Tab-separated table of C-alpha atoms in Angstrom:
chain	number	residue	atom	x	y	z
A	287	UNK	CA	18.584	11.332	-25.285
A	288	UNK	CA	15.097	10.115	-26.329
A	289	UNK	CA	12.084	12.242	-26.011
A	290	UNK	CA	10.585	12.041	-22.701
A	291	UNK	CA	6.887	10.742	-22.365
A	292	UNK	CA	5.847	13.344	-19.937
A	293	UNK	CA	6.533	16.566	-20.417
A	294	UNK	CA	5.331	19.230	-18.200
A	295	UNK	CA	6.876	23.125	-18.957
A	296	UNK	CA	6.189	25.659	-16.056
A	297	UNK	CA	3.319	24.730	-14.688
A	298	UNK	CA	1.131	26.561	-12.257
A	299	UNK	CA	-2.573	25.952	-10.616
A	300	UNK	CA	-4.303	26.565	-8.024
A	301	UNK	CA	-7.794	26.761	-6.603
A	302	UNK	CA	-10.465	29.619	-5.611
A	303	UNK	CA	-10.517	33.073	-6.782
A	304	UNK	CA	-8.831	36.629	-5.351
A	305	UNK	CA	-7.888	36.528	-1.980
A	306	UNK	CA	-8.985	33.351	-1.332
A	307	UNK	CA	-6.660	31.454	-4.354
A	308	UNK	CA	-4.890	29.089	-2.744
A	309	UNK	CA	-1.558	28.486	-5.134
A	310	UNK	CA	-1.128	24.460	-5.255
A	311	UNK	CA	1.936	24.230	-7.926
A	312	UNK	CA	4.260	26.793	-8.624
A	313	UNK	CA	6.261	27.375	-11.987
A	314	UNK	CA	7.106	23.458	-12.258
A	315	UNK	CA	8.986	21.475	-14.527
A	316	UNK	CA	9.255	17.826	-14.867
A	317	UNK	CA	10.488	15.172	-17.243
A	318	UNK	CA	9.519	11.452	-17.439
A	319	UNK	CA	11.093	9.221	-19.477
A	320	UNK	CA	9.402	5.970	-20.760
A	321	UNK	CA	9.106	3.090	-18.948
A	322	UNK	CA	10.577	4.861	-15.800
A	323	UNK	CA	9.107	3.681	-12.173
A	324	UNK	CA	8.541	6.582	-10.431
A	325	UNK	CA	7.482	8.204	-6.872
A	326	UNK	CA	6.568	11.277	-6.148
A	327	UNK	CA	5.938	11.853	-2.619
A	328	UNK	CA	5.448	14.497	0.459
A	329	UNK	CA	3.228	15.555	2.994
A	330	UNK	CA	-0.793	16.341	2.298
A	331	UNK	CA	-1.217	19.307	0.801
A	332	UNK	CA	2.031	19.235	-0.687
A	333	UNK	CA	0.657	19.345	-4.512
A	334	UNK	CA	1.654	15.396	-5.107
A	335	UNK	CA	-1.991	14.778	-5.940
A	336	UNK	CA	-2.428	17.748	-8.225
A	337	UNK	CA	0.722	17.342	-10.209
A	338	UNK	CA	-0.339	13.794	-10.854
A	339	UNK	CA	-4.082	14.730	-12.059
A	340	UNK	CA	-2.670	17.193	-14.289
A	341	UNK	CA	-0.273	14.560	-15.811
A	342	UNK	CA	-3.155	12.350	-15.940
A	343	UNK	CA	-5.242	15.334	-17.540
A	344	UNK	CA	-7.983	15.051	-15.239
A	345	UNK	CA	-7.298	18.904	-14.444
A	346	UNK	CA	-5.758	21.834	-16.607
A	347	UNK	CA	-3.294	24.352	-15.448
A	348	UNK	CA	-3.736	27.694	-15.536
A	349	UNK	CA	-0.209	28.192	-16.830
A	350	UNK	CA	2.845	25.928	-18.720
A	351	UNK	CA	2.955	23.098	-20.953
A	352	UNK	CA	1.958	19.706	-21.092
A	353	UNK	CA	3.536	17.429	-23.474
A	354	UNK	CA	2.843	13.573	-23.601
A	355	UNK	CA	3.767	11.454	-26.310
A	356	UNK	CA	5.142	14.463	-28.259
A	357	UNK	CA	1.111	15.856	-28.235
A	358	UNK	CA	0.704	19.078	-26.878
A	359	UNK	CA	-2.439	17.924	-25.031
A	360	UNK	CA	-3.607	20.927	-23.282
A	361	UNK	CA	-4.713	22.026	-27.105
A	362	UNK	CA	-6.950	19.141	-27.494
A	363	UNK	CA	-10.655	19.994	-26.854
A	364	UNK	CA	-12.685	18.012	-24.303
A	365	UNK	CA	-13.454	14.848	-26.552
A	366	UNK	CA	-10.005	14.613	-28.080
A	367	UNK	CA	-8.479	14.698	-24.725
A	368	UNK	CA	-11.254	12.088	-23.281
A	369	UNK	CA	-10.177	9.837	-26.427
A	370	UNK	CA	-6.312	10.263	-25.820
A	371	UNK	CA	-6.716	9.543	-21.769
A	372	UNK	CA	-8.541	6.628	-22.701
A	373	UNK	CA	-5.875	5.009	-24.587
A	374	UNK	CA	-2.981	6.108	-23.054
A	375	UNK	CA	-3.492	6.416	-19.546
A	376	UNK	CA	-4.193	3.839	-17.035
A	377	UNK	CA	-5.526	4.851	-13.363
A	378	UNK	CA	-5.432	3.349	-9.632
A	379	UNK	CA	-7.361	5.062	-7.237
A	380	UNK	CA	-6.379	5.403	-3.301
A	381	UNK	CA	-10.073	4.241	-2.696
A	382	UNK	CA	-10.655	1.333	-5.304
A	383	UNK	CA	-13.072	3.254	-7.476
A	384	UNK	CA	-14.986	-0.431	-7.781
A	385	UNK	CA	-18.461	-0.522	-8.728
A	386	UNK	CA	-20.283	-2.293	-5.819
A	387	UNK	CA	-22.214	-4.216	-7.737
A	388	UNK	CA	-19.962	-5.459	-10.495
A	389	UNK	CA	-17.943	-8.852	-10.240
A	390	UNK	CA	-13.956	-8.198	-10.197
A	391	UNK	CA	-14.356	-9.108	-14.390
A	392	UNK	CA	-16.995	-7.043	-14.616
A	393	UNK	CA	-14.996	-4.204	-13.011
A	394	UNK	CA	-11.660	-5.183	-15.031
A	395	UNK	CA	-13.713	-5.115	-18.829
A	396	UNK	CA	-14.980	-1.434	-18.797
A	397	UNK	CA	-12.664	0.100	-19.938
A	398	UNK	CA	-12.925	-1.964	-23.090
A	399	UNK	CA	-16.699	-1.679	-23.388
A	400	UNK	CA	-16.484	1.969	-22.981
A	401	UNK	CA	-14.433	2.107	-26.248
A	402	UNK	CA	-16.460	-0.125	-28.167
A	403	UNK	CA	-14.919	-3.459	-27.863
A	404	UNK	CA	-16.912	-6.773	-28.367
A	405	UNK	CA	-18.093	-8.095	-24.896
A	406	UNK	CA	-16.336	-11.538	-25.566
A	407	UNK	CA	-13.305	-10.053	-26.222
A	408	UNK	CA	-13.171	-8.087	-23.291
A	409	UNK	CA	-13.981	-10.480	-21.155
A	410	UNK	CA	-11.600	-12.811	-22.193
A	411	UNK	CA	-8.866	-10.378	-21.658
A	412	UNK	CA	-10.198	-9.464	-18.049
A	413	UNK	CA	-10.060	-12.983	-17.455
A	414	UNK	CA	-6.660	-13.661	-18.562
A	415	UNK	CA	-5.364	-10.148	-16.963
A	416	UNK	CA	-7.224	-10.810	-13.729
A	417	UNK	CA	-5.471	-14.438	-13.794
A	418	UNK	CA	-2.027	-13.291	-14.267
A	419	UNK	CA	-2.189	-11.156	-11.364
A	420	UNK	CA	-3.709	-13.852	-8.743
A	421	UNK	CA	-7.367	-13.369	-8.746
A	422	UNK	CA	-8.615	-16.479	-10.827
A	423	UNK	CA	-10.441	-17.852	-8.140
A	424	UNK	CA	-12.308	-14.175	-7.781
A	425	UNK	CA	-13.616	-13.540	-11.252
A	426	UNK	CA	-17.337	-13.424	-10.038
A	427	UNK	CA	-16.312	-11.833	-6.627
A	428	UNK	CA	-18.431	-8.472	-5.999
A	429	UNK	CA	-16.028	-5.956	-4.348
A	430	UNK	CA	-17.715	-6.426	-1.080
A	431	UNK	CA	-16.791	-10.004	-1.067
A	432	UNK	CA	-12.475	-9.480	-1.522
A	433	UNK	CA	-10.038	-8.052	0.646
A	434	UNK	CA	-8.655	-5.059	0.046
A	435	UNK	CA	-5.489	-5.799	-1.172
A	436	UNK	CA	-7.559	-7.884	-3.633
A	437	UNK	CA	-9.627	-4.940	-4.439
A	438	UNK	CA	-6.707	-3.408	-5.206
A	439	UNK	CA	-5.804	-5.768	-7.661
A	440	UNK	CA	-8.660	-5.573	-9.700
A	441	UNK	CA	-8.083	-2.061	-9.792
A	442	UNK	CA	-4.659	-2.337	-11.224
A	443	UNK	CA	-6.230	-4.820	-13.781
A	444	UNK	CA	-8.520	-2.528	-14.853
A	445	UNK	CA	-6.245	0.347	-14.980
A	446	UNK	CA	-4.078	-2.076	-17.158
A	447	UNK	CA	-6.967	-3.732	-19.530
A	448	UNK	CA	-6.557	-0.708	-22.113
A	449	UNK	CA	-2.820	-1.399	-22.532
A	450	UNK	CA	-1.799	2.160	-21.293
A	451	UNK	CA	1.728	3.467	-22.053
A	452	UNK	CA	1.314	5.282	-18.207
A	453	UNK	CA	-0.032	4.301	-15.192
A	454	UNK	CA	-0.813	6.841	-12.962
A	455	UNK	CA	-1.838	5.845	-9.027
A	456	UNK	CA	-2.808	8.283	-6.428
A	457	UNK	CA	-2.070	6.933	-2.352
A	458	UNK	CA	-2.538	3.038	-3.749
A	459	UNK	CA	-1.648	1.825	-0.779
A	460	UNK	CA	-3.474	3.979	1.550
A	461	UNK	CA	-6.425	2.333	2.392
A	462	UNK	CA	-3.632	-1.306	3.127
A	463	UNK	CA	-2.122	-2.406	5.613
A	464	UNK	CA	1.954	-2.510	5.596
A	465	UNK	CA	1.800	-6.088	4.352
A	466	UNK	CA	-0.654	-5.551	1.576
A	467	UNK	CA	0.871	-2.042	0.804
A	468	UNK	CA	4.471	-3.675	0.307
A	469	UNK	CA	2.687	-6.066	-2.120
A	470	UNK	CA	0.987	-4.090	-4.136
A	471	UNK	CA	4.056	-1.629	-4.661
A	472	UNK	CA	6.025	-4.644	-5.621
A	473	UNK	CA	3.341	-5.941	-8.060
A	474	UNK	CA	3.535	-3.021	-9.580
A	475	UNK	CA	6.965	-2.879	-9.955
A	476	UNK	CA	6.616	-6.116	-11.863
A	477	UNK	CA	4.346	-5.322	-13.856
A	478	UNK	CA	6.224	-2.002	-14.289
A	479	UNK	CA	9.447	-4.702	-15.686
A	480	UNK	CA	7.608	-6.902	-17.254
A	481	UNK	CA	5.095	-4.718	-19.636
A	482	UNK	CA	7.344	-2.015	-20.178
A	483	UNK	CA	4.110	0.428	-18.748
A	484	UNK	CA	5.450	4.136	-17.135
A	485	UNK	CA	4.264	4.129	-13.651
A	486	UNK	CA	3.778	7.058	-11.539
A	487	UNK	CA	2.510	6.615	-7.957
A	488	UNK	CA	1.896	9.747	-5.390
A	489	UNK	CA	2.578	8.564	-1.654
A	490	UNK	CA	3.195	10.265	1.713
A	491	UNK	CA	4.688	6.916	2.723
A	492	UNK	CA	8.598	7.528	3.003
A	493	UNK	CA	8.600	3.523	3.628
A	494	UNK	CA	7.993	2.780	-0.411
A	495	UNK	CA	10.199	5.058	-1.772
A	496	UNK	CA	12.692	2.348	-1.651
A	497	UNK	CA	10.750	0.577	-4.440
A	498	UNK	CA	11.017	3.164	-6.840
A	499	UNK	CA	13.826	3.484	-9.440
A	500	UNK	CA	13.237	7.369	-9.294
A	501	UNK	CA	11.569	9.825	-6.254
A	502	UNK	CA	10.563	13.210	-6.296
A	503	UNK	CA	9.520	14.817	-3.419
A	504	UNK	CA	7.056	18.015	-3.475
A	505	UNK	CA	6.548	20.141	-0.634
A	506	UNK	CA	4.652	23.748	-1.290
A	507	UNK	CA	3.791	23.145	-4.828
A	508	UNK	CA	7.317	22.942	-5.815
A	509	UNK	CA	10.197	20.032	-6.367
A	510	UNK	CA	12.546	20.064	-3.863
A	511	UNK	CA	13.769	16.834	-4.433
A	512	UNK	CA	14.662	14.724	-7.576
A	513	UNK	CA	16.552	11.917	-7.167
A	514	UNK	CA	17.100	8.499	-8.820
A	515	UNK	CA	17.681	5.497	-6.237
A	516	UNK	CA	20.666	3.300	-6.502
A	517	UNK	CA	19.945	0.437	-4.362
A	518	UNK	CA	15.922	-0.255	-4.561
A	519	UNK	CA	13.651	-3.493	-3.281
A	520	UNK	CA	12.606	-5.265	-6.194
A	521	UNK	CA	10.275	-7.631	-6.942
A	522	UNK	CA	11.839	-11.399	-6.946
């Protein structure tokens, strides 16, 4: 069996100090293969959220193992782990996470220009990654000026524009309406088929877990459920 691209080892966290520590995760392990489509899902406060910000390094535990990509990244210090989030990870935010006044290219490039990339260039590939996903005719389109499920889209393009091996998305359908949530899910299934990219999306919507190839539910900082779907809704 091939390596897995996520790794965690007996993970632990939680928040606060003596007797008012509240324990989020507890002693959890999880695997994730590459180019898997995954949900993990369960009620607020359930640890979803946590578990996927420590896969997406954005927090540290205070116990286990993180392995992605064979690195043992919880050894990296602050820059070295900035650098490797940068080009391996991908995020989509529950809330957009748009800069108001930035067009939807604008949005999509910085990720590039943070790294250094040559403004052309990045724009050119916003432009081309913004097109492929329906939003041609919004290139110059300030957030406030696009729906949501458009806003969305720009988020996925920007969480994309790095070409991440993992995209990680925290309640992306949230702020949609059942329409708009269905089609986002599904566009990122496709993109999920068609790029090869590991996706991981936290939900408390039982409705989309019928998207995803694989669900794990979490409920008290703890998987109580792992289980990979055998009949899912794809994307035509």
């Amino acid at each position: 069996m091939t390596q897995p691209i996520i790794k965690l080892e007996h993970i632990s966290k939680s928040y606060g100090h003596g007797d008012g520590a509240v324990t989020v995760l507890q002693d959890l392990s999880l695997s994730i293969q590459q180019g898997e489509f995954t949900c993990i899902w369960g009620a607020s406060g359930s640890g979803k959220s946590t578990l996927l910000n420590l896969m997406g390094l954005l927090d540290r535990p205070e116990q286990g193992r993180i392995t992605i990509k064979n690195e043992a990244v919880l050894g990296l210090n602050d820059n070295r782990l900035a650098d490797f989030r940068s080009r391996h990870l991908g995020f989509i935010f529950q809330s957009f996470n748009l800069v108001p006044v930035l067009s939807a290219q604008e949005n999509t490039m910085l990720p590039l220009q943070i790294r250094g990339e040559a403004d052309n260039t990045a724009r050119r590939k916003a432009r081309d990654l913004l097109a492929e996903l329906g939003l041609e005719r919004h290139l110059h389109k300030r957030p406030d000026e696009m729906s949501g499920g458009q806003r969305q889209r720009v988020a996925i393009a920007r969480a994309l524009i790095g070409d991440p091996d993992i995209v990680l998305a925290d309640e992306p359908t949230a702020n949609l309406d059942s329409a708009n949530s269905d089609a986002i899910i599904l566009l990122m299934q496709k993109l999920n088929q068609k790029r090869k990219v590991t996706f991981l999306f936290a939900t408390h919507d039982t409705h989309l877990l019928s998207y995803a190839a694989r669900s794990i539910q979490v409920r008290d900082g703890r998987i109580v459920d792992d289980r990979h779907n055998t009949y899912l809704r794809e994307a035509s």
